[in-house]
Amino acid sequence: MPTPRLIIHGGAGAITPTNLPYNTYLLYSASLLEVNRSTSSRLAAGASALEAATEAVRMMEDNPLFNCGKGAVFTRDGRVELEASVMTTNSYHKRACAAVLLSHTKNPILLAKQMLIRGQTDGSGSSNGGGGDPSGGAGGAQGHCVLGGPTVEKLAEEWGLEMVEEKYFWTRKRWEQHKRGLGMGVKGMEENEKMAEAEAEDERDEKGYWWNEEGWDGKEYLPQGTVGCVVLDREGMMCVATSTGGLTNKLSGRIGDTPSIGAGFWAEEWLEGRHKQLDVQAPLVSLVPDGLNDILAGCLPGLRGYNLLAEDESHDGKRISNHVRAVAMSGTGNGDSFLRTAATRTAAAMARFQPGRSLASAVQQIAGSGGELQRSAGDRWGKTGEGEGGIIGIELINGRGKIVADFNCGGMFRCWIDGEGNERVKVFKEEYPSKTL
């Protein structure tokens, strides 16, 4: 059994020591370490990757520091539209589920989790009329992997998830960030502000921070990206859980990469091993005249039939064993860039189909400096935030989990336990330059 591993991220963007003062950095670090320790304890106690990853993200959704749940950004219309997703490498029929356009579900990640779990019974009832289950199957979400708006929030309420008024998500910093970006000319702004101000009076979180007393000076960095967690459990299953409020002042109804399978998140496993030529020829071979097979096969290997050896099958007198290899990733940054490049699935495909390619190398090519995300911005790079982002992940190979992370922007909040058992928390490529303060 592999040793459990995990890594979490809290957003990425144009972060510098100037807009992220050391005291603020310490606040984020403390929050990430708390999530990391709690999740590590759950894993050590035998929690599954799904349970651990979703609980880690739930904790960040409840923390106003991060752009998800309680700390989510506003749309142009001064509203909150949340997104969350979850995906596993095995054990669940749907493998991936996401919920979008949420305004009343306190913890979107728990809704995505329920969609995945209840998907085990989806389809066992009638979903096409005829007196069947009107909710669309025994699980309630029918066979769907992604649902949004009132439909999925009605399911959330039926399933017993905690629902809140939209004003719950309001925080002064995000509101001021919203107003600075648009002014007060947006339809419905005055009504929303009255609602928000009423909610903010005497509001205090569980740790004693008076969020209504803290404003935003327009300079301090506020996380814009997604939060996420990738976990490998002792059974070898991996799970990625991701949640976000989206882009500040996005158009209402906008769907980002967080709920888009293969863009902002991905997880899969496959069997790796040696191949051997079959006695039965591939169909195309029957079309090639005798005598030309060997010549053409040198140029077109697909003319020959190949098959993966079964586990422990012997070949040429040697014992060959295949092994399970798996990857899981969560992205953060400019979601539209992740969508255009199908970022996480592309990285996974590179690791899977390019011989000898590690996930770390693939992630670097996608999310590292000069990578596909950056190139997708073209001449807009460095001007609009387009193309900026990062990816965290875990690769399971030869029974061991390897932590992966890279980004192309100023920084990415991330926390993990290294191979030596040490807690690590970083935002920049190097350690925070506290000694220069």
XYZ file of C-alpha atoms in Angstrom:
437
model
C 0.000 0.000 0.000
C 1.308 3.474 -0.827
C 2.052 6.072 1.811
C -0.731 8.699 1.834
C 0.240 12.069 0.344
C -1.522 15.377 -0.114
C -0.995 18.894 -1.408
C -3.296 21.910 -1.249
C -3.331 25.269 -2.993
C -5.015 28.555 -2.127
C -4.883 30.500 -5.369
C -2.307 31.983 -7.725
C -1.684 35.286 -9.444
C 0.447 38.406 -9.562
C 1.708 38.033 -6.009
C 4.795 39.929 -4.844
C 6.366 40.674 -1.447
C 5.066 44.216 -1.950
C 1.376 43.337 -2.235
C 1.699 40.392 0.165
C 3.260 41.812 3.359
C 4.986 39.326 5.602
C 2.292 39.476 8.300
C -0.348 38.717 5.679
C 1.777 35.888 4.332
C 1.927 34.431 7.841
C -1.872 34.590 8.088
C -2.272 32.612 4.864
C 0.458 30.205 5.903
C -1.233 29.508 9.233
C -4.531 28.795 7.471
C -2.947 26.452 4.939
C -1.001 24.623 7.636
C -4.180 24.148 9.659
C -5.896 22.568 6.659
C -2.847 20.439 5.915
C -2.584 19.133 9.475
C -6.257 18.365 9.773
C -6.295 16.533 6.449
C -3.117 14.613 7.269
C -4.660 13.445 10.531
C -7.726 12.203 8.688
C -5.576 10.274 6.233
C -3.543 8.742 9.041
C -6.785 7.601 10.661
C -7.800 5.809 7.488
C -9.966 8.373 5.686
C -10.420 7.879 1.962
C -8.964 10.287 -0.551
C -12.476 11.551 -1.303
C -13.242 12.265 2.348
C -9.892 13.935 2.988
C -9.770 16.106 -0.141
C -13.325 17.406 0.169
C -12.902 18.163 3.861
C -9.729 20.143 3.123
C -11.561 22.244 0.549
C -14.552 22.666 2.865
C -12.252 24.219 5.446
C -11.005 26.720 2.879
C -14.566 27.476 1.767
C -15.324 28.496 5.357
C -12.270 30.773 5.522
C -12.829 34.342 4.212
C -9.173 34.550 3.135
C -9.761 32.452 0.028
C -11.732 32.985 -3.170
C -14.331 30.293 -2.534
C -17.338 29.944 -0.275
C -17.305 32.671 2.365
C -14.493 34.616 0.695
C -15.741 34.418 -2.898
C -15.575 37.301 -5.359
C -18.569 39.077 -6.883
C -19.950 39.116 -10.405
C -20.479 42.374 -12.307
C -24.020 42.398 -10.955
C -22.814 42.206 -7.374
C -23.820 38.599 -6.910
C -22.019 35.398 -5.887
C -21.900 32.407 -8.244
C -19.854 29.545 -6.882
C -18.398 26.450 -8.545
C -16.902 23.226 -7.216
C -15.800 19.859 -8.538
C -14.446 16.511 -7.439
C -12.841 13.623 -9.328
C -11.348 10.277 -8.343
C -9.105 7.799 -10.113
C -11.379 4.845 -9.316
C -14.238 3.478 -7.170
C -17.031 5.712 -8.498
C -19.121 5.301 -11.656
C -19.124 8.960 -12.620
C -15.510 9.589 -11.573
C -16.090 13.349 -11.829
C -18.916 15.652 -10.728
C -19.300 19.415 -10.565
C -21.845 21.990 -9.437
C -22.054 25.508 -10.888
C -23.920 28.809 -10.473
C -24.452 28.291 -6.749
C -25.646 31.120 -4.522
C -27.164 29.379 -1.510
C -25.152 26.204 -0.899
C -22.794 26.960 1.982
C -20.183 24.418 0.906
C -20.235 23.749 -2.842
C -17.587 21.040 -2.553
C -19.919 18.925 -0.416
C -22.571 19.173 -3.121
C -20.144 17.951 -5.781
C -19.173 15.127 -3.434
C -22.790 14.081 -2.942
C -23.362 14.070 -6.690
C -20.440 11.679 -7.050
C -21.476 9.360 -4.219
C -25.142 9.286 -5.165
C -24.106 8.559 -8.720
C -23.532 4.983 -7.591
C -27.313 4.536 -7.682
C -28.200 6.984 -10.462
C -30.112 5.270 -13.219
C -31.496 2.508 -11.029
C -34.877 4.199 -11.251
C -36.818 5.486 -14.229
C -35.657 8.916 -15.371
C -37.876 9.351 -18.417
C -41.380 9.704 -17.112
C -43.798 6.803 -16.944
C -44.287 7.301 -13.211
C -40.593 7.019 -12.428
C -38.589 9.050 -9.957
C -39.126 12.717 -10.943
C -35.715 13.630 -9.538
C -34.081 11.622 -12.293
C -33.026 8.305 -10.813
C -32.384 6.894 -7.370
C -29.369 9.065 -6.817
C -31.200 12.247 -7.674
C -28.801 13.720 -10.226
C -29.751 11.216 -12.926
C -26.656 10.283 -14.941
C -25.363 13.838 -15.086
C -21.856 14.838 -14.047
C -22.404 18.626 -14.059
C -25.491 20.491 -12.852
C -26.101 24.129 -12.006
C -28.340 26.815 -10.608
C -31.728 26.200 -8.968
C -31.843 22.578 -10.161
C -28.777 21.433 -8.291
C -29.402 23.678 -5.291
C -32.833 22.107 -4.897
C -31.091 18.729 -4.788
C -28.628 20.082 -2.229
C -31.495 21.057 0.036
C -33.230 17.696 -0.442
C -29.984 15.926 0.417
C -29.693 17.819 3.693
C -26.762 20.088 2.862
C -26.561 23.391 4.702
C -28.192 26.224 2.763
C -27.658 29.936 3.440
C -28.882 33.311 2.275
C -26.678 34.851 -0.384
C -25.616 37.610 2.004
C -23.699 34.978 4.018
C -20.922 35.063 1.419
C -20.370 38.814 1.702
C -17.018 40.120 2.970
C -15.968 43.749 3.011
C -12.659 43.187 1.221
C -14.296 41.420 -1.713
C -17.054 44.018 -1.897
C -14.591 46.883 -1.985
C -12.555 45.027 -4.597
C -15.748 44.696 -6.634
C -16.652 48.390 -6.251
C -13.189 49.599 -7.163
C -13.372 47.596 -10.353
C -16.786 48.889 -11.450
C -17.858 51.888 -9.384
C -21.469 52.135 -8.253
C -23.184 52.179 -11.632
C -24.085 48.511 -11.814
C -27.775 47.580 -11.780
C -28.809 46.370 -8.361
C -25.631 47.639 -6.674
C -27.374 49.830 -4.107
C -29.747 47.066 -3.014
C -26.883 44.610 -2.717
C -24.812 47.017 -0.673
C -27.654 47.614 1.773
C -28.063 43.881 2.140
C -24.327 43.414 2.603
C -23.931 46.222 5.116
C -26.791 44.864 7.226
C -25.164 41.429 7.262
C -21.757 42.876 8.103
C -22.834 44.633 11.284
C -21.253 42.956 14.286
C -20.210 39.994 12.131
C -17.375 38.032 13.588
C -15.945 34.709 12.515
C -15.181 31.834 14.864
C -11.591 32.916 15.363
C -12.506 36.424 16.442
C -11.641 38.382 13.291
C -13.998 41.303 12.782
C -14.280 41.168 9.028
C -16.555 44.202 8.877
C -13.734 46.355 10.264
C -11.197 45.394 7.608
C -11.278 47.173 4.284
C -9.188 46.750 1.158
C -6.628 49.413 0.275
C -6.534 48.516 -3.416
C -2.938 47.333 -3.182
C -2.936 44.272 -0.939
C -3.136 41.030 -2.900
C -6.456 39.224 -2.713
C -6.424 35.629 -4.026
C -8.177 35.458 -7.388
C -7.785 31.803 -8.191
C -9.327 28.510 -7.259
C -8.525 26.534 -4.108
C -7.894 22.830 -4.343
C -6.565 19.681 -2.768
C -5.096 16.514 -4.245
C -4.902 13.402 -2.060
C -3.492 9.887 -2.382
C -4.833 7.455 0.215
C -3.433 4.180 1.525
C -5.593 2.175 -0.885
C -3.976 3.848 -3.861
C -6.996 5.930 -4.821
C -6.467 9.584 -5.631
C -8.960 12.414 -5.446
C -8.878 16.043 -6.539
C -11.312 18.540 -5.018
C -11.580 22.113 -6.283
C -13.707 25.168 -5.444
C -13.879 28.809 -6.510
C -15.843 32.016 -6.696
C -14.468 32.613 -10.192
C -13.083 35.837 -11.605
C -13.740 39.192 -9.968
C -16.519 41.056 -11.819
C -17.151 38.186 -14.196
C -20.358 38.253 -16.206
C -23.205 36.525 -14.429
C -23.630 33.023 -15.777
C -19.970 32.606 -16.659
C -18.640 29.047 -16.271
C -14.937 28.661 -15.552
C -12.425 25.864 -15.541
C -13.130 24.661 -11.995
C -16.256 22.671 -12.962
C -14.982 21.841 -16.461
C -13.640 18.300 -16.532
C -10.140 18.190 -17.992
C -9.571 21.937 -17.780
C -9.178 22.921 -14.136
C -9.018 19.424 -12.667
C -8.335 15.845 -13.676
C -7.644 12.409 -12.186
C -7.070 9.041 -13.866
C -5.202 5.766 -13.522
C -4.005 3.204 -16.028
C -2.006 0.029 -16.265
C 1.540 0.323 -17.515
C 3.759 -2.486 -18.731
C 5.578 -3.971 -21.683
C 3.840 -4.883 -24.926
C 4.244 -7.888 -27.155
C 3.214 -8.683 -30.730
C 0.082 -10.749 -31.077
C -0.306 -13.750 -33.359
C -3.559 -12.208 -34.561
C -2.819 -9.379 -36.950
C -4.409 -5.962 -36.714
C -7.298 -5.470 -39.192
C -5.249 -3.150 -41.412
C -2.673 -5.876 -42.013
C -5.188 -7.919 -44.004
C -5.278 -5.122 -46.583
C -1.521 -5.157 -47.183
C -0.090 -7.549 -49.827
C 2.148 -10.338 -48.583
C 5.785 -9.321 -48.434
C 5.089 -5.671 -47.714
C 4.078 -6.104 -44.083
C 7.567 -5.907 -42.634
C 8.557 -2.988 -44.850
C 5.505 -0.887 -44.064
C 5.457 -1.831 -40.380
C 8.777 -0.068 -39.972
C 7.074 3.179 -40.954
C 3.582 2.396 -39.684
C 3.801 0.460 -36.423
C 0.000 0.442 -36.265
C -0.002 -2.253 -38.956
C 1.006 -4.760 -36.315
C -1.244 -5.775 -33.442
C -0.008 -5.186 -29.910
C -1.539 -5.950 -26.571
C -0.629 -5.190 -22.952
C 0.669 -8.237 -21.140
C -1.549 -9.461 -18.352
C -0.108 -9.009 -14.877
C 2.687 -11.432 -14.111
C 2.494 -12.958 -17.608
C 5.833 -14.333 -18.759
C 7.400 -13.470 -22.093
C 10.609 -14.840 -23.585
C 11.290 -16.633 -20.335
C 11.133 -13.427 -18.276
C 8.500 -12.548 -15.680
C 6.823 -9.249 -16.590
C 4.656 -7.342 -14.098
C 2.471 -4.400 -15.006
C 1.821 -1.676 -12.475
C -0.847 0.917 -11.850
C 0.125 4.471 -12.596
C -2.113 7.408 -11.717
C -2.194 11.197 -11.766
C -4.442 13.840 -10.224
C -4.261 17.618 -10.610
C -5.964 20.837 -9.572
C -5.395 24.132 -11.368
C -5.703 27.745 -10.273
C -5.435 31.037 -12.113
C -7.093 32.460 -15.208
C -9.799 29.897 -15.872
C -10.448 30.805 -19.481
C -6.827 29.991 -20.299
C -7.193 26.584 -18.634
C -10.321 26.005 -20.708
C -8.645 26.860 -23.993
C -5.742 24.528 -23.355
C -7.649 21.724 -21.571
C -4.739 22.149 -19.216
C -4.958 19.313 -16.709
C -6.113 16.611 -19.113
C -3.400 17.644 -21.559
C -0.778 17.267 -18.834
C -2.174 13.854 -17.905
C -2.167 12.711 -21.542
C 1.455 13.758 -21.915
C 2.406 11.707 -18.870
C 0.371 8.729 -20.050
C 1.115 8.559 -23.749
C 4.655 9.935 -24.024
C 7.080 7.182 -22.981
C 9.189 8.092 -19.982
C 7.355 11.368 -19.386
C 6.837 12.307 -15.743
C 3.868 14.300 -14.513
C 6.241 16.945 -13.163
C 7.682 17.465 -16.631
C 4.218 17.619 -18.196
C 2.937 20.130 -15.643
C 5.996 22.267 -16.212
C 5.287 22.350 -19.951
C 1.682 23.358 -19.343
C 1.831 25.672 -16.315
C 5.503 26.548 -15.932
C 7.213 29.663 -17.225
C 6.885 29.826 -21.011
C 4.434 26.924 -21.009
C 1.179 26.369 -22.857
C -0.876 28.534 -20.520
C 1.457 31.467 -21.000
C 1.658 30.972 -24.762
C -2.128 30.859 -24.994
C -2.229 34.525 -23.957
C -0.185 35.614 -26.976
C 0.669 39.308 -26.946
C -1.754 39.829 -24.061
C 0.623 38.097 -21.655
C 1.543 40.318 -18.727
C -1.207 42.849 -19.466
C -4.553 41.338 -18.505
C -3.737 38.365 -16.258
C -4.587 36.059 -19.153
C -2.571 32.841 -19.190
C -1.503 33.181 -15.553
C -1.881 30.198 -13.276
C -0.467 27.096 -11.725
C -1.144 23.402 -11.166
C -0.617 21.111 -8.192
C -0.814 17.347 -8.359
C 0.326 13.920 -7.302
C 1.714 11.148 -9.491
C 1.472 7.537 -8.323
C 4.201 5.426 -9.877
C 5.728 2.173 -8.649
C 3.573 2.374 -5.551
C 4.866 5.786 -4.473
C 3.207 9.174 -4.572
C 5.203 12.126 -5.876
C 4.167 15.725 -5.211
C 4.040 18.028 -8.251
C 3.578 21.813 -8.479
C 4.470 24.586 -10.924
C 3.192 28.026 -11.924
C 4.025 30.831 -14.345
C 2.937 33.913 -12.377
C 4.143 35.816 -9.332
C 3.151 33.147 -6.853
C 0.878 30.289 -5.859
C -0.168 29.521 -2.282
C 0.546 25.850 -1.621
C 1.181 23.529 1.296
C 2.296 19.908 1.560
C 4.392 17.434 3.526
C 7.637 16.567 1.785
C 9.285 13.176 1.449
C 11.116 13.691 4.737
C 7.899 14.296 6.646
C 8.406 18.054 6.958
C 5.564 20.546 6.575
C 6.126 22.922 3.690
C 4.233 26.077 2.824
C 5.264 28.423 0.024
C 3.881 31.123 -2.200
C 6.883 31.994 -4.389
C 9.384 29.727 -6.142
C 11.749 30.350 -3.256
C 11.008 30.913 0.421
C 9.372 34.193 1.385
C 12.214 36.777 1.631
C 11.452 37.620 5.250
C 15.103 38.230 6.046
C 15.089 41.301 3.828
C 12.220 42.947 5.736
